Short mmCIF file of C-alpha atoms in Angstrom, two decimals:
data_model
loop_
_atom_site.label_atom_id
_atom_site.label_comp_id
_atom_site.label_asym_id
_atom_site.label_seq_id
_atom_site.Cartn_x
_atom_site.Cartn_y
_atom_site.Cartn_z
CA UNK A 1 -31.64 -18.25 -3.69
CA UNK A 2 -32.96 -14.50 -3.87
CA UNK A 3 -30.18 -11.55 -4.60
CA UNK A 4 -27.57 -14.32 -6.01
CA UNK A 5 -25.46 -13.04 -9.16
CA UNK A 6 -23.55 -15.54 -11.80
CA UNK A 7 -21.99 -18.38 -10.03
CA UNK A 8 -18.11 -18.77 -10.47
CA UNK A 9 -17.40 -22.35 -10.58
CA UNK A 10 -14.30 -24.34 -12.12
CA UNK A 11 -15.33 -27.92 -12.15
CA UNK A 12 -12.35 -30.92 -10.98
CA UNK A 13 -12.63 -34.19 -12.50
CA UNK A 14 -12.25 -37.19 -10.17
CA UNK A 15 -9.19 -37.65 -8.58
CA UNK A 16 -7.67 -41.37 -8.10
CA UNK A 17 -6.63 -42.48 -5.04
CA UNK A 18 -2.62 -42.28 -4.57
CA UNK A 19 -0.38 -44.48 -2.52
CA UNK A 20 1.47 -43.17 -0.28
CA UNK A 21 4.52 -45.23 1.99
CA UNK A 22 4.85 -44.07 5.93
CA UNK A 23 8.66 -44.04 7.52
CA UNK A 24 9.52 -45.15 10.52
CA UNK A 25 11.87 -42.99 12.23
CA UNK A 26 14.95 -44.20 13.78
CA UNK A 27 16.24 -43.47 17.23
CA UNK A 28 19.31 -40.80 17.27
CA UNK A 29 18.69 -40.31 13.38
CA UNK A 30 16.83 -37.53 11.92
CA UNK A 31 14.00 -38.35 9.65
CA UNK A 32 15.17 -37.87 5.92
CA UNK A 33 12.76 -35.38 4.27
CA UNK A 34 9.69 -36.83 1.99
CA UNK A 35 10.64 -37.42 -1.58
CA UNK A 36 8.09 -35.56 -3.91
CA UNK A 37 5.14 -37.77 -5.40
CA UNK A 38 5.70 -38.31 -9.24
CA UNK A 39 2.14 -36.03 -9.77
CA UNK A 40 0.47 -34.73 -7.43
CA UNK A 41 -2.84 -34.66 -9.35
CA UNK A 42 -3.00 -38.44 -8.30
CA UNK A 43 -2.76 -37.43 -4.75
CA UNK A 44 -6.84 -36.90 -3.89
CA UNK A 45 -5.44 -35.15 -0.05
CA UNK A 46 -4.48 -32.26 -1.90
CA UNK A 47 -6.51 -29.37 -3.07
CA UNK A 48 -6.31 -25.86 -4.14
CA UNK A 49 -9.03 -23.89 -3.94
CA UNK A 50 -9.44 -20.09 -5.42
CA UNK A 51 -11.53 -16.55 -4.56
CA UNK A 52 -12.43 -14.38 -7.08
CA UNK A 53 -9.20 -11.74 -6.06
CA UNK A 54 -6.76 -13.39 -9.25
CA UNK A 55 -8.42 -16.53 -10.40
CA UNK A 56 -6.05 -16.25 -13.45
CA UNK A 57 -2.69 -16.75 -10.91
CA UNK A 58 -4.59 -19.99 -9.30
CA UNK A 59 -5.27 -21.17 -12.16
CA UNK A 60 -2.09 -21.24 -13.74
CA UNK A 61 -0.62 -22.04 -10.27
CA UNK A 62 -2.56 -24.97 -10.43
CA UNK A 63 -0.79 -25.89 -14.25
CA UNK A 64 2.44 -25.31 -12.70
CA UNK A 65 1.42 -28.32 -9.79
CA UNK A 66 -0.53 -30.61 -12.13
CA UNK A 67 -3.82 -30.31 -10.39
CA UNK A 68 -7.27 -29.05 -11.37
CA UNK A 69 -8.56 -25.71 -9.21
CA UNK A 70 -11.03 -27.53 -6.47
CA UNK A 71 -14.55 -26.80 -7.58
CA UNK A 72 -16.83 -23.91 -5.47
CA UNK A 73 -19.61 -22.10 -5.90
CA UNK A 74 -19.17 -18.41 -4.97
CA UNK A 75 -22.02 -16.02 -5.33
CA UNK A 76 -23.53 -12.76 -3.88
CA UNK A 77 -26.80 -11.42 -2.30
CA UNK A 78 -28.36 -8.51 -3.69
CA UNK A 79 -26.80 -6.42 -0.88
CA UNK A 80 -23.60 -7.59 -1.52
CA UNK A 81 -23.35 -10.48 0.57
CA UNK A 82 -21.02 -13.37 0.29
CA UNK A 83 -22.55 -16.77 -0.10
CA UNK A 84 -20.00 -20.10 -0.68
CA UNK A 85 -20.50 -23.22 -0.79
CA UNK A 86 -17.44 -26.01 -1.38
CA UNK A 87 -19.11 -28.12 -4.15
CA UNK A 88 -16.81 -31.39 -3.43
CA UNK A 89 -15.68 -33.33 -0.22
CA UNK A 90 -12.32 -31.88 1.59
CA UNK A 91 -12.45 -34.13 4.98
CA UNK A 92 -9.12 -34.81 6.05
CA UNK A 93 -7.70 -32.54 2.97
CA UNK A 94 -4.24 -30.50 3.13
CA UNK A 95 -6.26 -27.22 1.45
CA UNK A 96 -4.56 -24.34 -0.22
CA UNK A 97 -6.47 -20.98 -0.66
CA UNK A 98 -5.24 -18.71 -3.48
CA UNK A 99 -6.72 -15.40 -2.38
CA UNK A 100 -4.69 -12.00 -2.48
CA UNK A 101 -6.17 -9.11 -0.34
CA UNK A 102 -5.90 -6.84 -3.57
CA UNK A 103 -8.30 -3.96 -4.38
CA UNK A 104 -11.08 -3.77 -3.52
CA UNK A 105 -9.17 -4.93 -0.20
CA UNK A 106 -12.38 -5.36 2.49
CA UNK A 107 -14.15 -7.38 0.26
CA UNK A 108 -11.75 -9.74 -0.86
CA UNK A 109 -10.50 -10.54 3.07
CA UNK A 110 -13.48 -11.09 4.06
CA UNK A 111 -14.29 -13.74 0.93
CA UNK A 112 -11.29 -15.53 2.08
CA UNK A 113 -12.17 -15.52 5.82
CA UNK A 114 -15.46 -17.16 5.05
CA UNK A 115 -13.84 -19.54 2.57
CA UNK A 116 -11.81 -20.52 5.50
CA UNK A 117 -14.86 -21.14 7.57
CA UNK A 118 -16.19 -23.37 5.21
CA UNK A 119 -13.24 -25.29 4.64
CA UNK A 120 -13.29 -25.41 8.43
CA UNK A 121 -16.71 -26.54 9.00
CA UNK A 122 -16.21 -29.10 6.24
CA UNK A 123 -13.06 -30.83 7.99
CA UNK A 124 -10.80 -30.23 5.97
CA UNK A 125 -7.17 -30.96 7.16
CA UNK A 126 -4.97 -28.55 7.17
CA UNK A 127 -5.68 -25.02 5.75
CA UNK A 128 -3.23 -23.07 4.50
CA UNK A 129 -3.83 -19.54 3.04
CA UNK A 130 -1.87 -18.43 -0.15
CA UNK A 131 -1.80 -14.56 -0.14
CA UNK A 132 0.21 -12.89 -2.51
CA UNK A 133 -0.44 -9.21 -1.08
CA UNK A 134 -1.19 -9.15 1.88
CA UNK A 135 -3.25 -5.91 2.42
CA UNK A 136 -3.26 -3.98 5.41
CA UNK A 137 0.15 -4.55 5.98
CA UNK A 138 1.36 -0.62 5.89
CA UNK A 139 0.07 -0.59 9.13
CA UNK A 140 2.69 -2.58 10.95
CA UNK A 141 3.33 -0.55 14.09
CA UNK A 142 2.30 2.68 16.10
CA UNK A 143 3.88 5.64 14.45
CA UNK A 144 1.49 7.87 15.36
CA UNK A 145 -0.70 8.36 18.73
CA UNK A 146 -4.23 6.70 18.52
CA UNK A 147 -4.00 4.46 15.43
CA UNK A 148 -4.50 0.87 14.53
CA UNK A 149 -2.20 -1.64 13.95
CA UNK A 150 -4.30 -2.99 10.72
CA UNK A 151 -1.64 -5.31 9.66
CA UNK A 152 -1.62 -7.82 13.06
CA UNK A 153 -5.73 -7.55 13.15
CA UNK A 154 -5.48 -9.44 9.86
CA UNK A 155 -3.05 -11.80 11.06
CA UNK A 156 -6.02 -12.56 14.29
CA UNK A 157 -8.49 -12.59 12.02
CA UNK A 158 -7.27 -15.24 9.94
CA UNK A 159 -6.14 -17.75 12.74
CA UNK A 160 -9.54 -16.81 14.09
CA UNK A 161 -11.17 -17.94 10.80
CA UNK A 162 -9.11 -21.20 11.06
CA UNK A 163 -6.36 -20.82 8.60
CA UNK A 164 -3.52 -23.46 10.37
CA UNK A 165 -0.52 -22.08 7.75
CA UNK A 166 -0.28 -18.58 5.54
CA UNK A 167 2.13 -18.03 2.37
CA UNK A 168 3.14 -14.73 1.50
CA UNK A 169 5.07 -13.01 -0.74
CA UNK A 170 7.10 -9.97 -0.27
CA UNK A 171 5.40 -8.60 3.18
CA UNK A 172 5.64 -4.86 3.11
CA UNK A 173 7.58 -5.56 6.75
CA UNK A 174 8.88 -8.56 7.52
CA UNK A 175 8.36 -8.53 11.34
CA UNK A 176 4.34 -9.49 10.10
CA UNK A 177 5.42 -12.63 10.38
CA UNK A 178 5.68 -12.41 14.37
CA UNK A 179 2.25 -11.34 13.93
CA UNK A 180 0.70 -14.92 13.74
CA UNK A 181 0.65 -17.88 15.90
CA UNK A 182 0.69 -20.10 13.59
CA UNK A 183 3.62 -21.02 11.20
CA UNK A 184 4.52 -18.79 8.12
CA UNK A 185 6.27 -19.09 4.66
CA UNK A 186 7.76 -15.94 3.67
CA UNK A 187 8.39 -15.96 -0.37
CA UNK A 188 10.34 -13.41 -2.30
CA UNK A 189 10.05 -12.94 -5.75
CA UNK A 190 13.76 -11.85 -6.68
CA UNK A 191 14.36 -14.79 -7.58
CA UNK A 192 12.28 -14.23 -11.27
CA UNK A 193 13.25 -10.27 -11.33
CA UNK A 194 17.15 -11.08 -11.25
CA UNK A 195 16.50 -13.70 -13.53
CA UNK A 196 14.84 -11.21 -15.73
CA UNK A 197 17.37 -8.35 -15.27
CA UNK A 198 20.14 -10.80 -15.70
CA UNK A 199 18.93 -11.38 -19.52
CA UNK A 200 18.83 -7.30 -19.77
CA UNK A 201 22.27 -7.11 -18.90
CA UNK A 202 21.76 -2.83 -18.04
CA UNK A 203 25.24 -1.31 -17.85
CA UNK A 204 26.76 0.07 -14.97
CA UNK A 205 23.99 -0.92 -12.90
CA UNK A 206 23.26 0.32 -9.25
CA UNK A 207 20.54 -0.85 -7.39
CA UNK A 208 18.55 1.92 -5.53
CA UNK A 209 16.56 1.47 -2.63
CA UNK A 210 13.58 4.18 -2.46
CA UNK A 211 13.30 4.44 1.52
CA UNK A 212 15.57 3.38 4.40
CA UNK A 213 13.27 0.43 5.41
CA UNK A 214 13.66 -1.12 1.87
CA UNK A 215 17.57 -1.39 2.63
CA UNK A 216 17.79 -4.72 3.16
CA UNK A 217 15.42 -5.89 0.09
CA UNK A 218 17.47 -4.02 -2.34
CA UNK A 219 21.20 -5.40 -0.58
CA UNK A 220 19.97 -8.73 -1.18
CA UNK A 221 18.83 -7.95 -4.73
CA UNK A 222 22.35 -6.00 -5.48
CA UNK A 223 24.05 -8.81 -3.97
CA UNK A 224 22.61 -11.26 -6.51
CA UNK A 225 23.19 -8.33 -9.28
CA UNK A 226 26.86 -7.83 -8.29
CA UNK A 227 25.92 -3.92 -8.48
CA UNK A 228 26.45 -1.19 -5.97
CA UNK A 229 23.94 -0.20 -3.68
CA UNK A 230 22.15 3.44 -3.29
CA UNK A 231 20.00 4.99 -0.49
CA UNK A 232 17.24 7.55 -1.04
CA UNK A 233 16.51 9.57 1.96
CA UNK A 234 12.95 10.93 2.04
CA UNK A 235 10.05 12.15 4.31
CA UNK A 236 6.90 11.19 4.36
CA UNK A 237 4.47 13.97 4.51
CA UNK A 238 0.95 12.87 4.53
CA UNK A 239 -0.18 9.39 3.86
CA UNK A 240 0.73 8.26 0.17
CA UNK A 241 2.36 12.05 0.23
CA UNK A 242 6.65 11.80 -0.09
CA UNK A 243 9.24 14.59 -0.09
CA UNK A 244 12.39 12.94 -1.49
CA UNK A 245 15.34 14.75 0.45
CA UNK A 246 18.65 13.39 -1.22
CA UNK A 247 20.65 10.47 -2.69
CA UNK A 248 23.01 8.67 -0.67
CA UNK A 249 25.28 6.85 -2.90
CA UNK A 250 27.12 7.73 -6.53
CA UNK A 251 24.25 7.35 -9.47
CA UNK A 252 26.41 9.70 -11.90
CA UNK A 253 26.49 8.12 -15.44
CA UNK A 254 25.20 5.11 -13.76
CA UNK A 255 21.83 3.03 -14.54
CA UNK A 256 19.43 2.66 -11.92
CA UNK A 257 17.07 0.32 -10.60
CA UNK A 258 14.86 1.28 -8.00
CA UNK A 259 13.50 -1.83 -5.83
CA UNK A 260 10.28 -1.79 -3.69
CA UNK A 261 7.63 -4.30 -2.73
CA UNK A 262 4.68 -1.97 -3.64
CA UNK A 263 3.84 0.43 -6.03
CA UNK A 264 0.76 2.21 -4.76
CA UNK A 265 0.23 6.18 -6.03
CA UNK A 266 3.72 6.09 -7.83
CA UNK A 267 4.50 9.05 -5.91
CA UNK A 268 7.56 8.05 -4.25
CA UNK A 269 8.85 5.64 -7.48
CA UNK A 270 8.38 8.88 -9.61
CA UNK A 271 10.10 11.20 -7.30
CA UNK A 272 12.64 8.58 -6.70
CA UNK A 273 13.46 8.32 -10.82
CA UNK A 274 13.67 12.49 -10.27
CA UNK A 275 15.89 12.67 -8.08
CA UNK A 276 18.49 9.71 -9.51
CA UNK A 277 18.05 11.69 -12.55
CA UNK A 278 18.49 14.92 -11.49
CA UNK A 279 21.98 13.70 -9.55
CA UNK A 280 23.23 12.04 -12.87
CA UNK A 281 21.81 8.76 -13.50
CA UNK A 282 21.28 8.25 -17.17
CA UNK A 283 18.50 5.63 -17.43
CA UNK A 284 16.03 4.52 -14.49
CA UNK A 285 14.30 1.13 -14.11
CA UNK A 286 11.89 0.12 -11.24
CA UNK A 287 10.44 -3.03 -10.19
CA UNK A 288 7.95 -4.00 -7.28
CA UNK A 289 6.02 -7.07 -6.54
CA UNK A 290 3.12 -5.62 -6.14
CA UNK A 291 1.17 -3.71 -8.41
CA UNK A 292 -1.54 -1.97 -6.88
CA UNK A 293 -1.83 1.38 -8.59
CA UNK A 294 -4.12 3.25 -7.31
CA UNK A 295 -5.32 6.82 -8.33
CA UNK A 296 -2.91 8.83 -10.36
CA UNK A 297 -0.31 6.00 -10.96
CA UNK A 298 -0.64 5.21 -14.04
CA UNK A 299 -0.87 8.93 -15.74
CA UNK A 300 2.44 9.51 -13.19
CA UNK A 301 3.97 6.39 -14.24
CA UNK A 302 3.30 6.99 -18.20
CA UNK A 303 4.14 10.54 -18.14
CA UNK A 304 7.64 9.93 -16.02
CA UNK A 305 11.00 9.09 -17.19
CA UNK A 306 11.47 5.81 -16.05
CA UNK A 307 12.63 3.25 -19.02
CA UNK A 308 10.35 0.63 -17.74
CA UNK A 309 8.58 -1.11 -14.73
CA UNK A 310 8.52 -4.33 -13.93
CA UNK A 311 6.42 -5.78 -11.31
CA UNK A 312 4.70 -9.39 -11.09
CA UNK A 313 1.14 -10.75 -11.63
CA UNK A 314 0.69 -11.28 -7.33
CA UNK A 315 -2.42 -9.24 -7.96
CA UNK A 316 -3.77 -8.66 -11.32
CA UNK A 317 -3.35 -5.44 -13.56
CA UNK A 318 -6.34 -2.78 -13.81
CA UNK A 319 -7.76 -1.97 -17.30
CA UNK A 320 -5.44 1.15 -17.53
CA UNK A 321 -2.05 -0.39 -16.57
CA UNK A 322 -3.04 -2.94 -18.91
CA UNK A 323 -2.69 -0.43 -21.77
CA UNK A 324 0.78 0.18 -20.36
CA UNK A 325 1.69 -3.04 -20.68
CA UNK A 326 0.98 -2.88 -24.25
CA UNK A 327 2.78 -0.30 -24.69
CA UNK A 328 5.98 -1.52 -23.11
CA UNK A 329 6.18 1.10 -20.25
CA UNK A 330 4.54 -1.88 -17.48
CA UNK A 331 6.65 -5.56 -17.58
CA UNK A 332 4.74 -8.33 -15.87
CA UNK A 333 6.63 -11.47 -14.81
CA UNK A 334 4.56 -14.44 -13.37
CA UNK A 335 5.35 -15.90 -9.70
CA UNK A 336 3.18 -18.87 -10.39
CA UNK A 337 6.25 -21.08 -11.05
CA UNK A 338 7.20 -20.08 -7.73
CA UNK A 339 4.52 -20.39 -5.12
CA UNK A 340 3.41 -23.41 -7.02
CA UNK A 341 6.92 -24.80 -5.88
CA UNK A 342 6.32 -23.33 -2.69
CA UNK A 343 2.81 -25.13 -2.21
CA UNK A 344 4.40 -28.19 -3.36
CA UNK A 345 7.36 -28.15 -0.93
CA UNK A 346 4.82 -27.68 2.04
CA UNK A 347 2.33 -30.33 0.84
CA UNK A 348 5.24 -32.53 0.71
CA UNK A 349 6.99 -31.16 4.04
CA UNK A 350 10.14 -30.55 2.26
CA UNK A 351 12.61 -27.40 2.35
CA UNK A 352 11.80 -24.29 1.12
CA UNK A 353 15.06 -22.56 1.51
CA UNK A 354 16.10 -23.33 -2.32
CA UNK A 355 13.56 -21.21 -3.79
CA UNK A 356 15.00 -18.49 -2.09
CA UNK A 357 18.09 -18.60 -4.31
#
């Protein structure tokens, strides 16, 4: 085909057949919940499929389940075009798509809506979209006179596509979920950062929450920290422009941990470590599930006084924060282990709510 590039395929053996036993369900009782199948690579209605946004995190995703990443073919025309092509049968298939919306953002929603549409057009299932970051999502409401609401176009865009379930993790607002028609699993990954500050052990810890709408994120992470909880107050200036006002809480001769779900420009983590600083903290942490990074982050972030930063592999690291990493200033945890348990649990329509502990 003219204007193609490389292709980027992952090849699946064959899968064998597995049994499976159907329940009756008894009058006045309710239905006890599926029992997980010893391995679900034996199960051949179960997939997971992969764009080119973190192949890495699908892939190990996919070790976590004990399943092979479904086979594709994904290629572009000369102009930039996206061309895909399933390369083995789906009919009837409970499909997961492992595709964050991660820089650069356009292009990698609209890979995943037309990997939808083929998985659509190929009869598959069920089709349920895995998206670590959801992009777009800043845009949640009207703040402003004559603007978009970016965030719920996505949401129509995808049930449009044909996506019949969506997996996130760590929506930028949580009211996204009211966004879709169709049902949602909302992931946190707390879970792996208090497990990870837990082994630290920082003394005299307060959590700090950099904005009054990431309240309730950093209560539930200072509730599983047994640490007090701090406020900072700031204003917004200009987009991805912050004027940190002051510190509602006691910091003095305390560590700090400063909890968000993304860490774009740095401009409001670095401020934030400023002004905890500058009212008496004596060390400053961060951590954020997201990673993005853009622009000046990672000369603000290397040039600050923050101790370290961890955030998670939901979208993968750019060349520069890479050298970070190296150099112990950037701390990425993986949250394969945990959508891989997620995926599982909705394959085999059983309870989430324990991962959220």
């Amino acid at each position: 085909m003219k204007g193609e590039s490389s292709v980027l395929t992952v090849p699946t053996p064959q899968q064998e057949v597995g049994s499976s036993t159907q329940e009756l369900a008894t009058p006045g009782k309710v239905k006890p919940e599926r029992k997980r199948a010893g391995r679900l690579s034996e199960d051949k209605r179960f997939k997971i499929f992969a764009g080119s946004a973190n192949r890495k995190l699908a892939e190990d995703i996919c070790t976590h389940v004990g399943v092979q990443l479904g086979e594709s073919k994904l290629q572009r025309f000369a102009d930039g075009e996206i061309y895909f092509q399933l390369l083995e049968n789906v009919r009837g298939v409970d499909v997961f798509i492992v595709q964050p919306t991660c820089f650069p953002v356009d292009q990698h929603l609209v890979e995943l809506l037309i990997m939808i549409d083929a998985l659509k057009r190929a009869s598959a299932g069920r089709i349920t979209v895995v998206v670590p970051y959801y992009g777009y999502a800043r845009q949640d409401r009207k703040d402003r006179p004559r603007v978009a609401i970016s965030s719920k176009l996505v949401a129509d865009l995808l049930t449009t596509a044909g996506a019949n379930r969506a997996l996130f993790m760590d929506l930028h607002a949580a009211q996204i979920q009211g966004f879709f028609n169709i049902p949602v699993d909302h992931m946190f990954a707390s879970p792996v950062m208090v497990s990870y500050f837990r082994e630290l052990n920082l003394p005299n810890l307060t959590v700090v929450s950099p904005d009054a709408g990431g309240v309730e994120r950093a209560r539930f992470f200072a509730t599983k920290m047994q640490a007090p909880l701090a406020i900072v107050d700031k204003r917004r200036t200009d987009l991805n422009v912050t004027e940190v006002m002051n510190v509602i809480g006691d910091v003095e001769g305390r560590t700090c941990l400063i909890i968000d779900d993304i860490i774009d420009t740095a401009g409001t983590l670095v401020k934030t470590a400023q002004a905890l600083l500058e009212a008496g903290a004596v060390k400053v942490y961060a951590a954020a599930s997201h990673p993005v990074l853009s622009g000046p982050a990672i000369e603000r972030i290397s040039s600050s006084r923050l101790e370290e930063v961890i955030v998670t592999d939901s979208i993968p690291l750019r060349e520069e924060a890479q050298k970070l990493e190296r150099q112990g200033k950037i701390k990425v945890l993986s949250v394969a282990g945990l959508l891989g348990a997620t995926i599982e649990s909705i394959h085999m329509e059983t309870s989430v709510s324990s991962l959220f502990s």
